[in-house]
PDB file of C-alpha atoms in Angstrom:
ATOM      1  CA  MET A 343      -0.287   2.177 -34.824  1.00  0.00           C
ATOM      2  CA  ALA A 344       0.302   2.601 -38.520  1.00  0.00           C
ATOM      3  CA  LEU A 345      -1.217   5.482 -40.680  1.00  0.00           C
ATOM      4  CA  TYR A 346      -3.205   4.766 -43.860  1.00  0.00           C
ATOM      5  CA  GLU A 347      -4.918   6.651 -46.694  1.00  0.00           C
ATOM      6  CA  HIS A 348      -7.644   4.627 -48.103  1.00  0.00           C
ATOM      7  CA  VAL A 349      -9.747   5.611 -51.311  1.00  0.00           C
ATOM      8  CA  PHE A 350     -12.661   3.455 -52.298  1.00  0.00           C
ATOM      9  CA  LEU A 351     -14.991   3.507 -55.323  1.00  0.00           C
ATOM     10  CA  ALA A 352     -18.692   2.755 -55.005  1.00  0.00           C
ATOM     11  CA  ARG A 353     -20.906   2.028 -57.882  1.00  0.00           C
ATOM     12  CA  GLN A 354     -22.497   4.820 -59.724  1.00  0.00           C
ATOM     13  CA  ASP A 355     -26.213   3.699 -59.051  1.00  0.00           C
ATOM     14  CA  VAL A 356     -25.843   3.804 -55.263  1.00  0.00           C
ATOM     15  CA  SER A 357     -26.928   7.027 -53.528  1.00  0.00           C
ATOM     16  CA  GLY A 358     -24.814   9.422 -51.743  1.00  0.00           C
ATOM     17  CA  GLN A 359     -26.585   8.440 -48.546  1.00  0.00           C
ATOM     18  CA  ARG A 360     -25.534   4.785 -49.156  1.00  0.00           C
ATOM     19  CA  VAL A 361     -21.801   6.000 -49.472  1.00  0.00           C
ATOM     20  CA  ASP A 362     -22.226   7.554 -46.178  1.00  0.00           C
ATOM     21  CA  GLU A 363     -23.577   4.323 -44.727  1.00  0.00           C
ATOM     22  CA  LEU A 364     -20.563   2.476 -46.159  1.00  0.00           C
ATOM     23  CA  VAL A 365     -18.118   4.918 -44.604  1.00  0.00           C
ATOM     24  CA  GLU A 366     -19.972   4.470 -41.104  1.00  0.00           C
ATOM     25  CA  GLN A 367     -19.769   0.747 -41.529  1.00  0.00           C
ATOM     26  CA  TYR A 368     -16.143   0.518 -42.197  1.00  0.00           C
ATOM     27  CA  ARG A 369     -15.475   3.132 -39.415  1.00  0.00           C
ATOM     28  CA  GLY A 370     -17.155   0.603 -37.114  1.00  0.00           C
ATOM     29  CA  VAL A 371     -14.798  -2.114 -38.308  1.00  0.00           C
ATOM     30  CA  ILE A 372     -11.765   0.045 -37.732  1.00  0.00           C
ATOM     31  CA  GLU A 373     -12.843   1.307 -34.277  1.00  0.00           C
ATOM     32  CA  ALA A 374     -13.773  -2.305 -33.116  1.00  0.00           C
ATOM     33  CA  ALA A 375     -10.226  -3.256 -33.821  1.00  0.00           C
ATOM     34  CA  GLY A 376      -8.885  -0.358 -31.754  1.00  0.00           C
ATOM     35  CA  GLY A 377      -8.202   2.110 -34.722  1.00  0.00           C
ATOM     36  CA  SER A 378      -9.632   5.414 -35.748  1.00  0.00           C
ATOM     37  CA  ILE A 379     -10.561   7.263 -38.893  1.00  0.00           C
ATOM     38  CA  GLY A 380      -9.555  10.911 -38.960  1.00  0.00           C
ATOM     39  CA  LYS A 381     -10.622  12.872 -42.066  1.00  0.00           C
ATOM     40  CA  THR A 382     -12.992  11.564 -44.540  1.00  0.00           C
ATOM     41  CA  GLU A 383     -13.626  13.278 -47.974  1.00  0.00           C
ATOM     42  CA  TYR A 384     -16.308  12.550 -50.419  1.00  0.00           C
ATOM     43  CA  TRP A 385     -14.875  13.591 -53.791  1.00  0.00           C
ATOM     44  CA  GLY A 386     -18.215  13.014 -55.615  1.00  0.00           C
ATOM     45  CA  LEU A 387     -19.350  11.001 -58.574  1.00  0.00           C
ATOM     46  CA  LYS A 388     -16.767  11.052 -61.142  1.00  0.00           C
ATOM     47  CA  SER A 389     -16.089   9.288 -64.457  1.00  0.00           C
ATOM     48  CA  LEU A 390     -13.806   6.475 -64.668  1.00  0.00           C
ATOM     49  CA  SER A 391     -10.826   6.021 -67.150  1.00  0.00           C
ATOM     50  CA  PHE A 392     -12.250   2.736 -68.316  1.00  0.00           C
ATOM     51  CA  ARG A 393     -15.420   0.705 -67.490  1.00  0.00           C
ATOM     52  CA  ILE A 394     -15.343  -1.507 -64.240  1.00  0.00           C
ATOM     53  CA  ALA A 395     -17.956  -4.048 -63.926  1.00  0.00           C
ATOM     54  CA  LYS A 396     -20.180  -2.093 -66.449  1.00  0.00           C
ATOM     55  CA  ASN A 397     -19.806   1.072 -64.452  1.00  0.00           C
ATOM     56  CA  ARG A 398     -18.687   4.246 -66.235  1.00  0.00           C
ATOM     57  CA  LYS A 399     -18.643   6.433 -63.117  1.00  0.00           C
ATOM     58  CA  ALA A 400     -18.084   5.921 -59.341  1.00  0.00           C
ATOM     59  CA  HIS A 401     -18.488   7.727 -56.137  1.00  0.00           C
ATOM     60  CA  TYR A 402     -15.077   8.390 -54.829  1.00  0.00           C
ATOM     61  CA  THR A 403     -14.297   8.645 -50.935  1.00  0.00           C
ATOM     62  CA  LEU A 404     -11.078   9.163 -49.031  1.00  0.00           C
ATOM     63  CA  MET A 405     -10.428   8.019 -45.443  1.00  0.00           C
ATOM     64  CA  ASN A 406      -7.363   8.755 -43.332  1.00  0.00           C
ATOM     65  CA  ILE A 407      -7.031   5.708 -41.046  1.00  0.00           C
ATOM     66  CA  GLU A 408      -4.859   5.163 -37.952  1.00  0.00           C
ATOM     67  CA  ALA A 409      -5.190   1.448 -37.083  1.00  0.00           C
ATOM     68  CA  PRO A 410      -3.300  -1.769 -36.785  1.00  0.00           C
ATOM     69  CA  HIS A 411      -2.735  -3.808 -39.942  1.00  0.00           C
ATOM     70  CA  GLU A 412      -5.379  -6.366 -38.934  1.00  0.00           C
ATOM     71  CA  ALA A 413      -8.059  -3.831 -38.870  1.00  0.00           C
ATOM     72  CA  VAL A 414      -7.381  -2.559 -42.282  1.00  0.00           C
ATOM     73  CA  ALA A 415      -7.006  -6.101 -43.585  1.00  0.00           C
ATOM     74  CA  GLU A 416     -10.450  -6.921 -42.098  1.00  0.00           C
ATOM     75  CA  MET A 417     -11.990  -3.711 -43.770  1.00  0.00           C
ATOM     76  CA  GLU A 418     -10.447  -4.619 -47.144  1.00  0.00           C
ATOM     77  CA  ARG A 419     -11.930  -8.143 -46.680  1.00  0.00           C
ATOM     78  CA  GLN A 420     -15.383  -6.765 -46.176  1.00  0.00           C
ATOM     79  CA  MET A 421     -15.036  -4.446 -49.065  1.00  0.00           C
ATOM     80  CA  GLY A 422     -13.947  -7.276 -51.355  1.00  0.00           C
ATOM     81  CA  ILE A 423     -17.197  -9.083 -50.816  1.00  0.00           C
ATOM     82  CA  ASN A 424     -19.435  -5.895 -50.926  1.00  0.00           C
ATOM     83  CA  GLU A 425     -21.158  -5.485 -54.240  1.00  0.00           C
ATOM     84  CA  ASP A 426     -21.460  -1.630 -53.733  1.00  0.00           C
ATOM     85  CA  VAL A 427     -17.651  -1.275 -53.757  1.00  0.00           C
ATOM     86  CA  ILE A 428     -16.064  -1.796 -57.104  1.00  0.00           C
ATOM     87  CA  ARG A 429     -12.505  -0.755 -56.287  1.00  0.00           C
ATOM     88  CA  PHE A 430     -10.247   0.288 -53.236  1.00  0.00           C
ATOM     89  CA  LEU A 431      -6.781   1.227 -52.669  1.00  0.00           C
ATOM     90  CA  THR A 432      -4.848   1.660 -49.144  1.00  0.00           C
ATOM     91  CA  ILE A 433      -1.587   3.130 -48.825  1.00  0.00           C
ATOM     92  CA  ARG A 434       0.520   3.360 -45.649  1.00  0.00           C
ATOM     93  CA  VAL A 435       1.848   6.867 -45.172  1.00  0.00           C
ATOM     94  CA  GLU A 436       4.307   8.414 -42.679  1.00  0.00           C
ATOM     95  CA  GLU A 437       1.797  11.218 -41.676  1.00  0.00           C
ATOM     96  CA  HIS A 438      -1.706  12.471 -42.677  1.00  0.00           C
ATOM     97  CA  GLU A 439      -1.967  15.790 -44.369  1.00  0.00           C
ATOM     98  CA  ASP A 440      -4.225  18.322 -42.357  1.00  0.00           C
ATOM     99  CA  GLU A 441      -5.295  20.383 -45.257  1.00  0.00           C
ATOM    100  CA  PRO A 442      -7.788  19.283 -47.909  1.00  0.00           C
ATOM    101  CA  SER A 443      -6.632  16.823 -50.488  1.00  0.00           C
ATOM    102  CA  ALA A 444      -5.737  17.842 -54.104  1.00  0.00           C
ATOM    103  CA  GLN A 445      -9.151  16.679 -55.181  1.00  0.00           C
ATOM    104  CA  MET A 446     -10.983  18.895 -52.736  1.00  0.00           C
ATOM    105  CA  GLN A 447      -8.652  21.844 -53.437  1.00  0.00           C
ATOM    106  CA  LYS A 448      -9.542  21.484 -57.283  1.00  0.00           C
ATOM    107  CA  LYS A 449     -13.285  21.416 -56.378  1.00  0.00           C
ATOM    108  CA  GLU A 450     -12.908  24.693 -54.443  1.00  0.00           C
ATOM    109  CA  ARG A 451     -10.874  26.257 -57.087  1.00  0.00           C
ATOM    110  CA  ASP A 452     -13.404  25.429 -59.757  1.00  0.00           C
ATOM    111  CA  GLU A 453     -16.257  26.666 -57.653  1.00  0.00           C
ATOM    112  CA  ARG A 454     -14.440  29.961 -57.089  1.00  0.00           C
ATOM    113  CA  ARG A 455     -13.749  30.473 -60.750  1.00  0.00           C
ATOM    114  CA  ARG A 456     -17.479  29.730 -61.569  1.00  0.00           C
ATOM    115  CA  ARG A 457     -18.600  32.368 -59.032  1.00  0.00           C
ATOM    116  CA  ASP A 458     -16.124  34.886 -60.523  1.00  0.00           C
ATOM    117  CA  ARG A 459     -17.554  34.260 -64.016  1.00  0.00           C
ATOM    118  CA  GLU A 460     -21.067  34.646 -62.841  1.00  0.00           C
ATOM    119  CA  ARG A 461     -20.077  37.972 -60.868  1.00  0.00           C
ATOM    120  CA  ARG A 462     -18.310  39.425 -64.127  1.00  0.00           C
ATOM    121  CA  ARG A 463     -21.482  38.416 -66.140  1.00  0.00           C
ATOM    122  CA  ASP A 464     -23.812  40.252 -63.712  1.00  0.00           C
ATOM    123  CA  ASP A 465     -21.539  43.379 -63.702  1.00  0.00           C
ATOM    124  CA  GLU A 466     -21.592  43.515 -67.503  1.00  0.00           C
ATOM    125  CA  GLU A 467     -25.450  43.537 -67.554  1.00  0.00           C
TER     126      GLU A 467
END
């Protein structure tokens, strides 16, 4: 089976719980066709570079997929007609990365810097 990295953007006004429901819905589509979803990462609500369908922000989610092409095509078809999904991109890859994606590493680094700043501020007082 082929390996894919898939990122989709959900509208800004849907809840985080609804994004999780979308991931589970598409997991069902992939698994019904004999594939599997490995790692999923919720990257958060981020600003868009330009407006898409009157949205200035979107919920970003990454899924690592191992499935036949037909399963991915069906998932993309369903995403295309879902009003909550505003964009998606699927890329075929040679292998999946085991470590966190660059987006998640950036988030962890930013949190570490924030904690260090707070710790220094507390030490000064």
